[in-house]
Amino acid sequence: DGGITQSPKYLFRKEGQNVTLSCEQNLNHDAMYWYRQDPGQGLRLIYYSQIVNDFQKGDIAEGYSVSREKKESFPLTVTSAQKNPTAFYLCASSIDSPHRGSQPQHFGDGTRLSIL
Amino acid sequence: AQSVTQPDIHITVSEGASLELRCNYSYGATPYLFWYVQSPGQGLQLLLKYFSGDTLVQGIKGFEAEFKRSQSSFNLRKPSVHWSDAAEYFCAVGAGGTGFQKLVFGTGTRLLVSP
């Protein structure tokens, strides 16, 4: 079955350490997204990518970085510059049609990041 | 830019009772509207979407939503709630028209189901 796989499910970060969250999709979707979820704040967009080798900052990109070298993969790195990284991170994907505006997003099961 | 408000943080409903979750949006033209459900520790699952046409939209798991332009609302309903419906529900709004558009999510409503 097609879907989005996020790994690991749980991740712990030490002070000053960068960590990378994996996101892989086999839905043949062009667009991919990273969200951060904190209690009571809903989903906030970190980065998104419409096409391979291109990505844009979302609303809370500071302290994060991404790459999009393959259509299927959109890893997120939480850098040491992100001072409050403890959150639930969700990856999503959607088709990207130039004639159809917003499209439904399909989500992975998330990665919970905590600070040691 | 579009925005969405879910005014209820928590709602408790008795099993078998009807449910309505509120969603109000702000957008200058006809929006694209979505409802998602999230179980604890899981990702979001799409329940239903509205793009155009019939304002009453049917979704999965017996849910429906009605788009009311005059009230800028897209409330989610279910006639009889089951214990398995306990979860967090998110409304999202996107821009229509051509070109790539992001979704904006509400802060969610947590549904509790009492026996």
mmCIF file with all atom_site columns, C-alpha atoms in Angstrom:
data_model
loop_
_atom_site.group_PDB
_atom_site.id
_atom_site.type_symbol
_atom_site.label_atom_id
_atom_site.label_alt_id
_atom_site.label_comp_id
_atom_site.label_asym_id
_atom_site.label_entity_id
_atom_site.label_seq_id
_atom_site.pdbx_PDB_ins_code
_atom_site.Cartn_x
_atom_site.Cartn_y
_atom_site.Cartn_z
_atom_site.occupancy
_atom_site.B_iso_or_equiv
_atom_site.pdbx_formal_charge
_atom_site.auth_seq_id
_atom_site.auth_comp_id
_atom_site.auth_asym_id
_atom_site.auth_atom_id
_atom_site.pdbx_PDB_model_num
ATOM 1   C CA . ASP A 1 1   ? 0.000   0.000  0.000   1.00 0.00 ? 1   ASP A CA 1
ATOM 2   C CA . GLY A 1 2   ? 1.164   3.525  -0.717  1.00 0.00 ? 2   GLY A CA 1
ATOM 3   C CA . GLY A 1 3   ? 1.885   5.806  2.152   1.00 0.00 ? 3   GLY A CA 1
ATOM 4   C CA . ILE A 1 4   ? 4.321   7.950  4.099   1.00 0.00 ? 4   ILE A CA 1
ATOM 5   C CA . THR A 1 5   ? 6.893   6.450  6.427   1.00 0.00 ? 5   THR A CA 1
ATOM 6   C CA . GLN A 1 6   ? 8.471   8.513  9.167   1.00 0.00 ? 6   GLN A CA 1
ATOM 7   C CA . SER A 1 7   ? 11.367  7.269  11.244  1.00 0.00 ? 7   SER A CA 1
ATOM 8   C CA . PRO A 1 8   ? 12.254  6.969  13.978  1.00 0.00 ? 8   PRO A CA 1
ATOM 9   C CA . LYS A 1 9   ? 9.024   7.070  15.974  1.00 0.00 ? 9   LYS A CA 1
ATOM 10  C CA . TYR A 1 10  ? 10.865  8.429  19.022  1.00 0.00 ? 10  TYR A CA 1
ATOM 11  C CA . LEU A 1 11  ? 14.083  10.456 19.023  1.00 0.00 ? 11  LEU A CA 1
ATOM 12  C CA . PHE A 1 12  ? 16.150  12.012 21.746  1.00 0.00 ? 12  PHE A CA 1
ATOM 13  C CA . ARG A 1 13  ? 18.505  14.923 21.270  1.00 0.00 ? 13  ARG A CA 1
ATOM 14  C CA . LYS A 1 14  ? 21.392  16.005 23.433  1.00 0.00 ? 14  LYS A CA 1
ATOM 15  C CA . GLU A 1 15  ? 22.311  19.640 23.887  1.00 0.00 ? 15  GLU A CA 1
ATOM 16  C CA . GLY A 1 16  ? 24.271  21.000 20.909  1.00 0.00 ? 16  GLY A CA 1
ATOM 17  C CA . GLN A 1 17  ? 23.414  18.051 18.716  1.00 0.00 ? 17  GLN A CA 1
ATOM 18  C CA . ASN A 1 18  ? 21.804  18.030 15.278  1.00 0.00 ? 18  ASN A CA 1
ATOM 19  C CA . VAL A 1 19  ? 19.301  15.273 14.596  1.00 0.00 ? 19  VAL A CA 1
ATOM 20  C CA . THR A 1 20  ? 17.665  14.211 11.345  1.00 0.00 ? 20  THR A CA 1
ATOM 21  C CA . LEU A 1 21  ? 14.111  12.958 10.948  1.00 0.00 ? 21  LEU A CA 1
ATOM 22  C CA . SER A 1 22  ? 13.389  10.756 7.975   1.00 0.00 ? 22  SER A CA 1
ATOM 23  C CA . CYS A 1 23  ? 10.326  10.989 5.709   1.00 0.00 ? 23  CYS A CA 1
ATOM 24  C CA . GLU A 1 24  ? 9.777   8.712  2.719   1.00 0.00 ? 24  GLU A CA 1
ATOM 25  C CA . GLN A 1 25  ? 6.695   8.478  0.505   1.00 0.00 ? 25  GLN A CA 1
ATOM 26  C CA . ASN A 1 26  ? 5.715   6.074  -2.258  1.00 0.00 ? 26  ASN A CA 1
ATOM 27  C CA . LEU A 1 27  ? 2.595   7.931  -3.358  1.00 0.00 ? 27  LEU A CA 1
ATOM 28  C CA . ASN A 1 28  ? 4.368   9.571  -6.300  1.00 0.00 ? 28  ASN A CA 1
ATOM 29  C CA . HIS A 1 29  ? 3.452   12.970 -4.856  1.00 0.00 ? 29  HIS A CA 1
ATOM 30  C CA . ASP A 1 30  ? 5.366   16.028 -5.951  1.00 0.00 ? 30  ASP A CA 1
ATOM 31  C CA . ALA A 1 31  ? 4.811   18.179 -2.864  1.00 0.00 ? 31  ALA A CA 1
ATOM 32  C CA . MET A 1 32  ? 6.050   17.374 0.634   1.00 0.00 ? 32  MET A CA 1
ATOM 33  C CA . TYR A 1 33  ? 5.737   19.204 3.931   1.00 0.00 ? 33  TYR A CA 1
ATOM 34  C CA . TRP A 1 34  ? 7.056   19.248 7.495   1.00 0.00 ? 34  TRP A CA 1
ATOM 35  C CA . TYR A 1 35  ? 4.881   20.359 10.400  1.00 0.00 ? 35  TYR A CA 1
ATOM 36  C CA . ARG A 1 36  ? 5.539   20.817 14.064  1.00 0.00 ? 36  ARG A CA 1
ATOM 37  C CA . GLN A 1 37  ? 2.725   20.010 16.496  1.00 0.00 ? 37  GLN A CA 1
ATOM 38  C CA . ASP A 1 38  ? 2.638   21.320 20.050  1.00 0.00 ? 38  ASP A CA 1
ATOM 39  C CA . PRO A 1 39  ? -0.282  20.873 22.460  1.00 0.00 ? 39  PRO A CA 1
ATOM 40  C CA . GLY A 1 40  ? -2.957  23.494 21.891  1.00 0.00 ? 40  GLY A CA 1
ATOM 41  C CA . GLN A 1 41  ? -1.210  25.020 18.884  1.00 0.00 ? 41  GLN A CA 1
ATOM 42  C CA . GLY A 1 42  ? -2.305  22.800 16.052  1.00 0.00 ? 42  GLY A CA 1
ATOM 43  C CA . LEU A 1 43  ? 0.059   22.242 13.150  1.00 0.00 ? 43  LEU A CA 1
ATOM 44  C CA . ARG A 1 44  ? 2.659   24.814 12.179  1.00 0.00 ? 44  ARG A CA 1
ATOM 45  C CA . LEU A 1 45  ? 4.433   24.594 8.839   1.00 0.00 ? 45  LEU A CA 1
ATOM 46  C CA . ILE A 1 46  ? 8.231   24.345 8.998   1.00 0.00 ? 46  ILE A CA 1
ATOM 47  C CA . TYR A 1 47  ? 9.260   23.760 5.376   1.00 0.00 ? 47  TYR A CA 1
ATOM 48  C CA . TYR A 1 48  ? 7.647   22.597 2.180   1.00 0.00 ? 48  TYR A CA 1
ATOM 49  C CA . SER A 1 49  ? 8.861   21.429 -1.199  1.00 0.00 ? 49  SER A CA 1
ATOM 50  C CA . GLN A 1 50  ? 6.959   21.443 -4.475  1.00 0.00 ? 50  GLN A CA 1
ATOM 51  C CA . ILE A 1 51  ? 9.605   19.701 -6.548  1.00 0.00 ? 51  ILE A CA 1
ATOM 52  C CA . VAL A 1 52  ? 12.947  17.960 -6.273  1.00 0.00 ? 52  VAL A CA 1
ATOM 53  C CA . ASN A 1 53  ? 15.878  20.260 -5.424  1.00 0.00 ? 53  ASN A CA 1
ATOM 54  C CA . ASP A 1 54  ? 13.574  23.092 -4.390  1.00 0.00 ? 54  ASP A CA 1
ATOM 55  C CA . PHE A 1 55  ? 12.023  23.984 -1.028  1.00 0.00 ? 55  PHE A CA 1
ATOM 56  C CA . GLN A 1 56  ? 10.613  26.998 0.792   1.00 0.00 ? 56  GLN A CA 1
ATOM 57  C CA . LYS A 1 57  ? 10.477  28.134 4.386   1.00 0.00 ? 57  LYS A CA 1
ATOM 58  C CA . GLY A 1 58  ? 7.209   27.865 6.183   1.00 0.00 ? 58  GLY A CA 1
ATOM 59  C CA . ASP A 1 59  ? 6.083   29.812 9.225   1.00 0.00 ? 59  ASP A CA 1
ATOM 60  C CA . ILE A 1 60  ? 8.647   28.507 11.736  1.00 0.00 ? 60  ILE A CA 1
ATOM 61  C CA . ALA A 1 61  ? 11.760  27.531 9.748   1.00 0.00 ? 61  ALA A CA 1
ATOM 62  C CA . GLU A 1 62  ? 14.369  28.956 12.133  1.00 0.00 ? 62  GLU A CA 1
ATOM 63  C CA . GLY A 1 63  ? 16.560  26.220 13.597  1.00 0.00 ? 63  GLY A CA 1
ATOM 64  C CA . TYR A 1 64  ? 15.555  23.667 10.980  1.00 0.00 ? 64  TYR A CA 1
ATOM 65  C CA . SER A 1 65  ? 16.922  22.601 7.594   1.00 0.00 ? 65  SER A CA 1
ATOM 66  C CA . VAL A 1 66  ? 15.709  20.276 4.837   1.00 0.00 ? 66  VAL A CA 1
ATOM 67  C CA . SER A 1 67  ? 16.828  18.736 1.572   1.00 0.00 ? 67  SER A CA 1
ATOM 68  C CA . ARG A 1 68  ? 14.921  17.294 -1.377  1.00 0.00 ? 68  ARG A CA 1
ATOM 69  C CA . GLU A 1 69  ? 17.348  15.287 -3.473  1.00 0.00 ? 69  GLU A CA 1
ATOM 70  C CA . LYS A 1 70  ? 14.790  12.642 -4.415  1.00 0.00 ? 70  LYS A CA 1
ATOM 71  C CA . LYS A 1 71  ? 11.080  12.862 -5.074  1.00 0.00 ? 71  LYS A CA 1
ATOM 72  C CA . GLU A 1 72  ? 10.392  10.200 -2.451  1.00 0.00 ? 72  GLU A CA 1
ATOM 73  C CA . SER A 1 73  ? 12.433  11.677 0.386   1.00 0.00 ? 73  SER A CA 1
ATOM 74  C CA . PHE A 1 74  ? 12.267  14.904 2.417   1.00 0.00 ? 74  PHE A CA 1
ATOM 75  C CA . PRO A 1 75  ? 14.444  14.665 5.550   1.00 0.00 ? 75  PRO A CA 1
ATOM 76  C CA . LEU A 1 76  ? 14.272  17.319 8.260   1.00 0.00 ? 76  LEU A CA 1
ATOM 77  C CA . THR A 1 77  ? 17.287  18.268 10.357  1.00 0.00 ? 77  THR A CA 1
ATOM 78  C CA . VAL A 1 78  ? 16.674  19.862 13.726  1.00 0.00 ? 78  VAL A CA 1
ATOM 79  C CA . THR A 1 79  ? 19.797  21.874 14.413  1.00 0.00 ? 79  THR A CA 1
ATOM 80  C CA . SER A 1 80  ? 21.312  22.989 17.687  1.00 0.00 ? 80  SER A CA 1
ATOM 81  C CA . ALA A 1 81  ? 20.008  26.476 16.877  1.00 0.00 ? 81  ALA A CA 1
ATOM 82  C CA . GLN A 1 82  ? 16.470  25.253 17.611  1.00 0.00 ? 82  GLN A CA 1
ATOM 83  C CA . LYS A 1 83  ? 16.317  25.936 21.332  1.00 0.00 ? 83  LYS A CA 1
ATOM 84  C CA . ASN A 1 84  ? 12.960  24.321 22.003  1.00 0.00 ? 84  ASN A CA 1
ATOM 85  C CA . PRO A 1 85  ? 12.807  21.266 19.754  1.00 0.00 ? 85  PRO A CA 1
ATOM 86  C CA . THR A 1 86  ? 10.614  19.069 21.938  1.00 0.00 ? 86  THR A CA 1
ATOM 87  C CA . ALA A 1 87  ? 7.505   18.428 19.837  1.00 0.00 ? 87  ALA A CA 1
ATOM 88  C CA . PHE A 1 88  ? 5.695   15.986 17.591  1.00 0.00 ? 88  PHE A CA 1
ATOM 89  C CA . TYR A 1 89  ? 6.861   16.286 13.976  1.00 0.00 ? 89  TYR A CA 1
ATOM 90  C CA . LEU A 1 90  ? 4.624   15.335 11.086  1.00 0.00 ? 90  LEU A CA 1
ATOM 91  C CA . CYS A 1 91  ? 5.563   14.851 7.459   1.00 0.00 ? 91  CYS A CA 1
ATOM 92  C CA . ALA A 1 92  ? 2.942   15.101 4.720   1.00 0.00 ? 92  ALA A CA 1
ATOM 93  C CA . SER A 1 93  ? 2.680   14.943 0.954   1.00 0.00 ? 93  SER A CA 1
ATOM 94  C CA . SER A 1 94  ? 0.203   15.952 -1.728  1.00 0.00 ? 94  SER A CA 1
ATOM 95  C CA . ILE A 1 95  ? -0.166  16.049 -5.465  1.00 0.00 ? 95  ILE A CA 1
ATOM 96  C CA . ASP A 1 96  ? 0.808   19.359 -6.985  1.00 0.00 ? 96  ASP A CA 1
ATOM 97  C CA . SER A 1 97  ? -1.506  20.362 -9.749  1.00 0.00 ? 97  SER A CA 1
ATOM 98  C CA . PRO A 1 98  ? -0.987  23.856 -11.183 1.00 0.00 ? 98  PRO A CA 1
ATOM 99  C CA . HIS A 1 99  ? -4.694  24.081 -11.952 1.00 0.00 ? 99  HIS A CA 1
ATOM 100 C CA . ARG A 1 100 ? -6.242  22.901 -8.762  1.00 0.00 ? 100 ARG A CA 1
ATOM 101 C CA . GLY A 1 101 ? -5.060  25.004 -5.860  1.00 0.00 ? 101 GLY A CA 1
ATOM 102 C CA . SER A 1 102 ? -4.898  23.376 -2.448  1.00 0.00 ? 102 SER A CA 1
ATOM 103 C CA . GLN A 1 103 ? -4.800  19.607 -2.374  1.00 0.00 ? 103 GLN A CA 1
ATOM 104 C CA . PRO A 1 104 ? -5.508  17.136 0.441   1.00 0.00 ? 104 PRO A CA 1
ATOM 105 C CA . GLN A 1 105 ? -2.384  16.181 2.326   1.00 0.00 ? 105 GLN A CA 1
ATOM 106 C CA . HIS A 1 106 ? -1.494  12.649 3.370   1.00 0.00 ? 106 HIS A CA 1
ATOM 107 C CA . PHE A 1 107 ? 0.350   12.306 6.666   1.00 0.00 ? 107 PHE A CA 1
ATOM 108 C CA . GLY A 1 108 ? 2.883   9.990  8.198   1.00 0.00 ? 108 GLY A CA 1
ATOM 109 C CA . ASP A 1 109 ? 2.563   8.744  11.771  1.00 0.00 ? 109 ASP A CA 1
ATOM 110 C CA . GLY A 1 110 ? 5.000   11.286 13.149  1.00 0.00 ? 110 GLY A CA 1
ATOM 111 C CA . THR A 1 111 ? 8.229   11.421 15.126  1.00 0.00 ? 111 THR A CA 1
ATOM 112 C CA . ARG A 1 112 ? 8.276   12.533 18.747  1.00 0.00 ? 112 ARG A CA 1
ATOM 113 C CA . LEU A 1 113 ? 11.455  14.429 19.566  1.00 0.00 ? 113 LEU A CA 1
ATOM 114 C CA . SER A 1 114 ? 12.559  15.012 23.128  1.00 0.00 ? 114 SER A CA 1
ATOM 115 C CA . ILE A 1 115 ? 15.555  16.620 24.794  1.00 0.00 ? 115 ILE A CA 1
ATOM 116 C CA . LEU A 1 116 ? 17.836  14.568 27.021  1.00 0.00 ? 116 LEU A CA 1
ATOM 117 C CA . ALA B 2 1   ? -4.061  34.911 3.555   1.00 0.00 ? 1   ALA B CA 1
ATOM 118 C CA . GLN B 2 2   ? -6.527  32.378 4.807   1.00 0.00 ? 2   GLN B CA 1
ATOM 119 C CA . SER B 2 3   ? -7.117  31.495 8.454   1.00 0.00 ? 3   SER B CA 1
ATOM 120 C CA . VAL B 2 4   ? -9.285  29.064 10.392  1.00 0.00 ? 4   VAL B CA 1
ATOM 121 C CA . THR B 2 5   ? -10.756 29.042 13.895  1.00 0.00 ? 5   THR B CA 1
ATOM 122 C CA . GLN B 2 6   ? -11.968 26.089 15.902  1.00 0.00 ? 6   GLN B CA 1
ATOM 123 C CA . PRO B 2 7   ? -13.620 27.720 18.906  1.00 0.00 ? 7   PRO B CA 1
ATOM 124 C CA . ASP B 2 8   ? -13.998 24.578 21.012  1.00 0.00 ? 8   ASP B CA 1
ATOM 125 C CA . ILE B 2 9   ? -10.852 23.127 22.582  1.00 0.00 ? 9   ILE B CA 1
ATOM 126 C CA . HIS B 2 10  ? -12.642 20.151 24.135  1.00 0.00 ? 10  HIS B CA 1
ATOM 127 C CA . ILE B 2 11  ? -16.081 18.615 23.611  1.00 0.00 ? 11  ILE B CA 1
ATOM 128 C CA . THR B 2 12  ? -17.604 15.715 25.515  1.00 0.00 ? 12  THR B CA 1
ATOM 129 C CA . VAL B 2 13  ? -20.435 13.731 23.940  1.00 0.00 ? 13  VAL B CA 1
ATOM 130 C CA . SER B 2 14  ? -22.267 10.679 25.191  1.00 0.00 ? 14  SER B CA 1
ATOM 131 C CA . GLU B 2 15  ? -21.952 7.560  23.087  1.00 0.00 ? 15  GLU B CA 1
ATOM 132 C CA . GLY B 2 16  ? -24.878 7.405  20.667  1.00 0.00 ? 16  GLY B CA 1
ATOM 133 C CA . ALA B 2 17  ? -25.529 11.142 20.811  1.00 0.00 ? 17  ALA B CA 1
ATOM 134 C CA . SER B 2 18  ? -25.107 13.481 17.871  1.00 0.00 ? 18  SER B CA 1
ATOM 135 C CA . LEU B 2 19  ? -21.966 15.562 17.335  1.00 0.00 ? 19  LEU B CA 1
ATOM 136 C CA . GLU B 2 20  ? -21.214 18.918 15.788  1.00 0.00 ? 20  GLU B CA 1
ATOM 137 C CA . LEU B 2 21  ? -17.706 20.397 15.718  1.00 0.00 ? 21  LEU B CA 1
ATOM 138 C CA . ARG B 2 22  ? -17.389 24.016 14.698  1.00 0.00 ? 22  ARG B CA 1
ATOM 139 C CA . CYS B 2 23  ? -15.018 25.507 12.155  1.00 0.00 ? 23  CYS B CA 1
ATOM 140 C CA . ASN B 2 24  ? -14.944 29.096 10.932  1.00 0.00 ? 24  ASN B CA 1
ATOM 141 C CA . TYR B 2 25  ? -12.636 30.270 8.191   1.00 0.00 ? 25  TYR B CA 1
ATOM 142 C CA . SER B 2 26  ? -11.444 33.529 6.740   1.00 0.00 ? 26  SER B CA 1
ATOM 143 C CA . TYR B 2 27  ? -10.711 33.764 3.037   1.00 0.00 ? 27  TYR B CA 1
ATOM 144 C CA . GLY B 2 28  ? -11.707 36.254 0.365   1.00 0.00 ? 28  GLY B CA 1
ATOM 145 C CA . ALA B 2 29  ? -12.845 33.788 -2.271  1.00 0.00 ? 29  ALA B CA 1
ATOM 146 C CA . THR B 2 30  ? -14.271 30.286 -2.246  1.00 0.00 ? 30  THR B CA 1
ATOM 147 C CA . PRO B 2 31  ? -11.980 28.227 -0.033  1.00 0.00 ? 31  PRO B CA 1
ATOM 148 C CA . TYR B 2 32  ? -10.947 24.626 -0.189  1.00 0.00 ? 32  TYR B CA 1
ATOM 149 C CA . LEU B 2 33  ? -11.945 23.075 3.163   1.00 0.00 ? 33  LEU B CA 1
ATOM 150 C CA . PHE B 2 34  ? -10.877 19.897 4.903   1.00 0.00 ? 34  PHE B CA 1
ATOM 151 C CA . TRP B 2 35  ? -11.522 17.977 8.106   1.00 0.00 ? 35  TRP B CA 1
ATOM 152 C CA . TYR B 2 36  ? -8.866  15.654 9.511   1.00 0.00 ? 36  TYR B CA 1
ATOM 153 C CA . VAL B 2 37  ? -8.879  13.309 12.508  1.00 0.00 ? 37  VAL B CA 1
ATOM 154 C CA . GLN B 2 38  ? -5.887  12.404 14.660  1.00 0.00 ? 38  GLN B CA 1
ATOM 155 C CA . SER B 2 39  ? -5.712  9.537  17.148  1.00 0.00 ? 39  SER B CA 1
ATOM 156 C CA . PRO B 2 40  ? -3.115  9.839  19.942  1.00 0.00 ? 40  PRO B CA 1
ATOM 157 C CA . GLY B 2 41  ? 0.445   9.405  18.693  1.00 0.00 ? 41  GLY B CA 1
ATOM 158 C CA . GLN B 2 42  ? -0.683  9.088  15.087  1.00 0.00 ? 42  GLN B CA 1
ATOM 159 C CA . GLY B 2 43  ? -0.709  11.202 11.977  1.00 0.00 ? 43  GLY B CA 1
ATOM 160 C CA . LEU B 2 44  ? -3.745  12.949 10.536  1.00 0.00 ? 44  LEU B CA 1
ATOM 161 C CA . GLN B 2 45  ? -6.339  11.129 8.449   1.00 0.00 ? 45  GLN B CA 1
ATOM 162 C CA . LEU B 2 46  ? -8.532  12.953 5.953   1.00 0.00 ? 46  LEU B CA 1
ATOM 163 C CA . LEU B 2 47  ? -12.244 12.689 6.801   1.00 0.00 ? 47  LEU B CA 1
ATOM 164 C CA . LEU B 2 48  ? -13.687 14.807 4.007   1.00 0.00 ? 48  LEU B CA 1
ATOM 165 C CA . LYS B 2 49  ? -13.044 17.776 1.746   1.00 0.00 ? 49  LYS B CA 1
ATOM 166 C CA . TYR B 2 50  ? -14.994 20.538 0.038   1.00 0.00 ? 50  TYR B CA 1
ATOM 167 C CA . PHE B 2 51  ? -13.825 22.065 -3.209  1.00 0.00 ? 51  PHE B CA 1
ATOM 168 C CA . SER B 2 52  ? -17.039 23.187 -4.925  1.00 0.00 ? 52  SER B CA 1
ATOM 169 C CA . GLY B 2 53  ? -20.546 22.046 -5.774  1.00 0.00 ? 53  GLY B CA 1
ATOM 170 C CA . ASP B 2 54  ? -22.889 20.483 -3.235  1.00 0.00 ? 54  ASP B CA 1
ATOM 171 C CA . THR B 2 55  ? -22.433 22.241 0.099   1.00 0.00 ? 55  THR B CA 1
ATOM 172 C CA . LEU B 2 56  ? -23.156 19.084 2.110   1.00 0.00 ? 56  LEU B CA 1
ATOM 173 C CA . VAL B 2 57  ? -20.148 16.802 1.908   1.00 0.00 ? 57  VAL B CA 1
ATOM 174 C CA . GLN B 2 58  ? -20.092 13.159 2.970   1.00 0.00 ? 58  GLN B CA 1
ATOM 175 C CA . GLY B 2 59  ? -16.927 11.647 4.363   1.00 0.00 ? 59  GLY B CA 1
ATOM 176 C CA . ILE B 2 60  ? -15.589 8.465  5.857   1.00 0.00 ? 60  ILE B CA 1
ATOM 177 C CA . LYS B 2 61  ? -16.682 6.913  9.168   1.00 0.00 ? 61  LYS B CA 1
ATOM 178 C CA . GLY B 2 62  ? -20.185 8.381  8.875   1.00 0.00 ? 62  GLY B CA 1
ATOM 179 C CA . PHE B 2 63  ? -19.099 12.028 9.097   1.00 0.00 ? 63  PHE B CA 1
ATOM 180 C CA . GLU B 2 64  ? -20.505 14.885 7.057   1.00 0.00 ? 64  GLU B CA 1
ATOM 181 C CA . ALA B 2 65  ? -19.847 18.625 6.877   1.00 0.00 ? 65  ALA B CA 1
ATOM 182 C CA . GLU B 2 66  ? -21.792 21.554 5.541   1.00 0.00 ? 66  GLU B CA 1
ATOM 183 C CA . PHE B 2 67  ? -20.221 24.572 3.853   1.00 0.00 ? 67  PHE B CA 1
ATOM 184 C CA . LYS B 2 68  ? -22.104 27.777 4.685   1.00 0.00 ? 68  LYS B CA 1
ATOM 185 C CA . ARG B 2 69  ? -20.648 30.722 2.818   1.00 0.00 ? 69  ARG B CA 1
ATOM 186 C CA . SER B 2 70  ? -22.858 33.276 4.590   1.00 0.00 ? 70  SER B CA 1
ATOM 187 C CA . GLN B 2 71  ? -21.517 32.153 7.965   1.00 0.00 ? 71  GLN B CA 1
ATOM 188 C CA . SER B 2 72  ? -17.942 31.344 6.809   1.00 0.00 ? 72  SER B CA 1
ATOM 189 C CA . SER B 2 73  ? -18.366 27.965 8.443   1.00 0.00 ? 73  SER B CA 1
ATOM 190 C CA . PHE B 2 74  ? -17.667 24.331 7.698   1.00 0.00 ? 74  PHE B CA 1
ATOM 191 C CA . ASN B 2 75  ? -19.010 22.403 10.691  1.00 0.00 ? 75  ASN B CA 1
ATOM 192 C CA . LEU B 2 76  ? -18.457 18.676 11.051  1.00 0.00 ? 76  LEU B CA 1
ATOM 193 C CA . ARG B 2 77  ? -21.378 16.466 12.094  1.00 0.00 ? 77  ARG B CA 1
ATOM 194 C CA . LYS B 2 78  ? -22.123 12.875 12.949  1.00 0.00 ? 78  LYS B CA 1
ATOM 195 C CA . PRO B 2 79  ? -25.599 11.633 13.906  1.00 0.00 ? 79  PRO B CA 1
ATOM 196 C CA . SER B 2 80  ? -24.466 8.991  16.405  1.00 0.00 ? 80  SER B CA 1
ATOM 197 C CA . VAL B 2 81  ? -21.044 8.988  18.030  1.00 0.00 ? 81  VAL B CA 1
ATOM 198 C CA . HIS B 2 82  ? -19.144 5.787  18.785  1.00 0.00 ? 82  HIS B CA 1
ATOM 199 C CA . TRP B 2 83  ? -16.495 5.414  21.483  1.00 0.00 ? 83  TRP B CA 1
ATOM 200 C CA . SER B 2 84  ? -13.898 4.923  18.735  1.00 0.00 ? 84  SER B CA 1
ATOM 201 C CA . ASP B 2 85  ? -14.556 8.483  17.515  1.00 0.00 ? 85  ASP B CA 1
ATOM 202 C CA . ALA B 2 86  ? -12.674 9.882  20.511  1.00 0.00 ? 86  ALA B CA 1
ATOM 203 C CA . ALA B 2 87  ? -9.753  11.749 18.943  1.00 0.00 ? 87  ALA B CA 1
ATOM 204 C CA . GLU B 2 88  ? -8.621  15.232 17.959  1.00 0.00 ? 88  GLU B CA 1
ATOM 205 C CA . TYR B 2 89  ? -10.228 16.858 14.961  1.00 0.00 ? 89  TYR B CA 1
ATOM 206 C CA . PHE B 2 90  ? -8.623  19.505 12.776  1.00 0.00 ? 90  PHE B CA 1
ATOM 207 C CA . CYS B 2 91  ? -10.242 21.811 10.261  1.00 0.00 ? 91  CYS B CA 1
ATOM 208 C CA . ALA B 2 92  ? -8.027  23.165 7.483   1.00 0.00 ? 92  ALA B CA 1
ATOM 209 C CA . VAL B 2 93  ? -8.503  25.807 4.815   1.00 0.00 ? 93  VAL B CA 1
ATOM 210 C CA . GLY B 2 94  ? -6.665  26.271 1.555   1.00 0.00 ? 94  GLY B CA 1
ATOM 211 C CA . ALA B 2 95  ? -6.825  28.762 -1.240  1.00 0.00 ? 95  ALA B CA 1
ATOM 212 C CA . GLY B 2 96  ? -8.536  27.886 -4.468  1.00 0.00 ? 96  GLY B CA 1
ATOM 213 C CA . GLY B 2 97  ? -7.580  28.954 -7.923  1.00 0.00 ? 97  GLY B CA 1
ATOM 214 C CA . THR B 2 98  ? -4.496  27.986 -9.829  1.00 0.00 ? 98  THR B CA 1
ATOM 215 C CA . GLY B 2 99  ? -1.034  27.391 -8.527  1.00 0.00 ? 99  GLY B CA 1
ATOM 216 C CA . PHE B 2 100 ? 0.387   25.691 -5.484  1.00 0.00 ? 100 PHE B CA 1
ATOM 217 C CA . GLN B 2 101 ? -1.339  26.599 -2.233  1.00 0.00 ? 101 GLN B CA 1
ATOM 218 C CA . LYS B 2 102 ? -0.581  25.680 1.356   1.00 0.00 ? 102 LYS B CA 1
ATOM 219 C CA . LEU B 2 103 ? -3.128  24.500 3.899   1.00 0.00 ? 103 LEU B CA 1
ATOM 220 C CA . VAL B 2 104 ? -3.712  26.389 7.136   1.00 0.00 ? 104 VAL B CA 1
ATOM 221 C CA . PHE B 2 105 ? -4.846  24.264 10.077  1.00 0.00 ? 105 PHE B CA 1
ATOM 222 C CA . GLY B 2 106 ? -6.960  25.164 13.066  1.00 0.00 ? 106 GLY B CA 1
ATOM 223 C CA . THR B 2 107 ? -5.797  24.432 16.596  1.00 0.00 ? 107 THR B CA 1
ATOM 224 C CA . GLY B 2 108 ? -7.996  21.366 16.870  1.00 0.00 ? 108 GLY B CA 1
ATOM 225 C CA . THR B 2 109 ? -10.936 20.137 18.959  1.00 0.00 ? 109 THR B CA 1
ATOM 226 C CA . ARG B 2 110 ? -10.473 17.163 21.246  1.00 0.00 ? 110 ARG B CA 1
ATOM 227 C CA . LEU B 2 111 ? -13.533 14.918 21.344  1.00 0.00 ? 111 LEU B CA 1
ATOM 228 C CA . LEU B 2 112 ? -14.188 12.866 24.446  1.00 0.00 ? 112 LEU B CA 1
ATOM 229 C CA . VAL B 2 113 ? -16.902 10.189 24.339  1.00 0.00 ? 113 VAL B CA 1
ATOM 230 C CA . SER B 2 114 ? -18.585 9.226  27.594  1.00 0.00 ? 114 SER B CA 1
ATOM 231 C CA . PRO B 2 115 ? -20.304 5.858  28.076  1.00 0.00 ? 115 PRO B CA 1
#
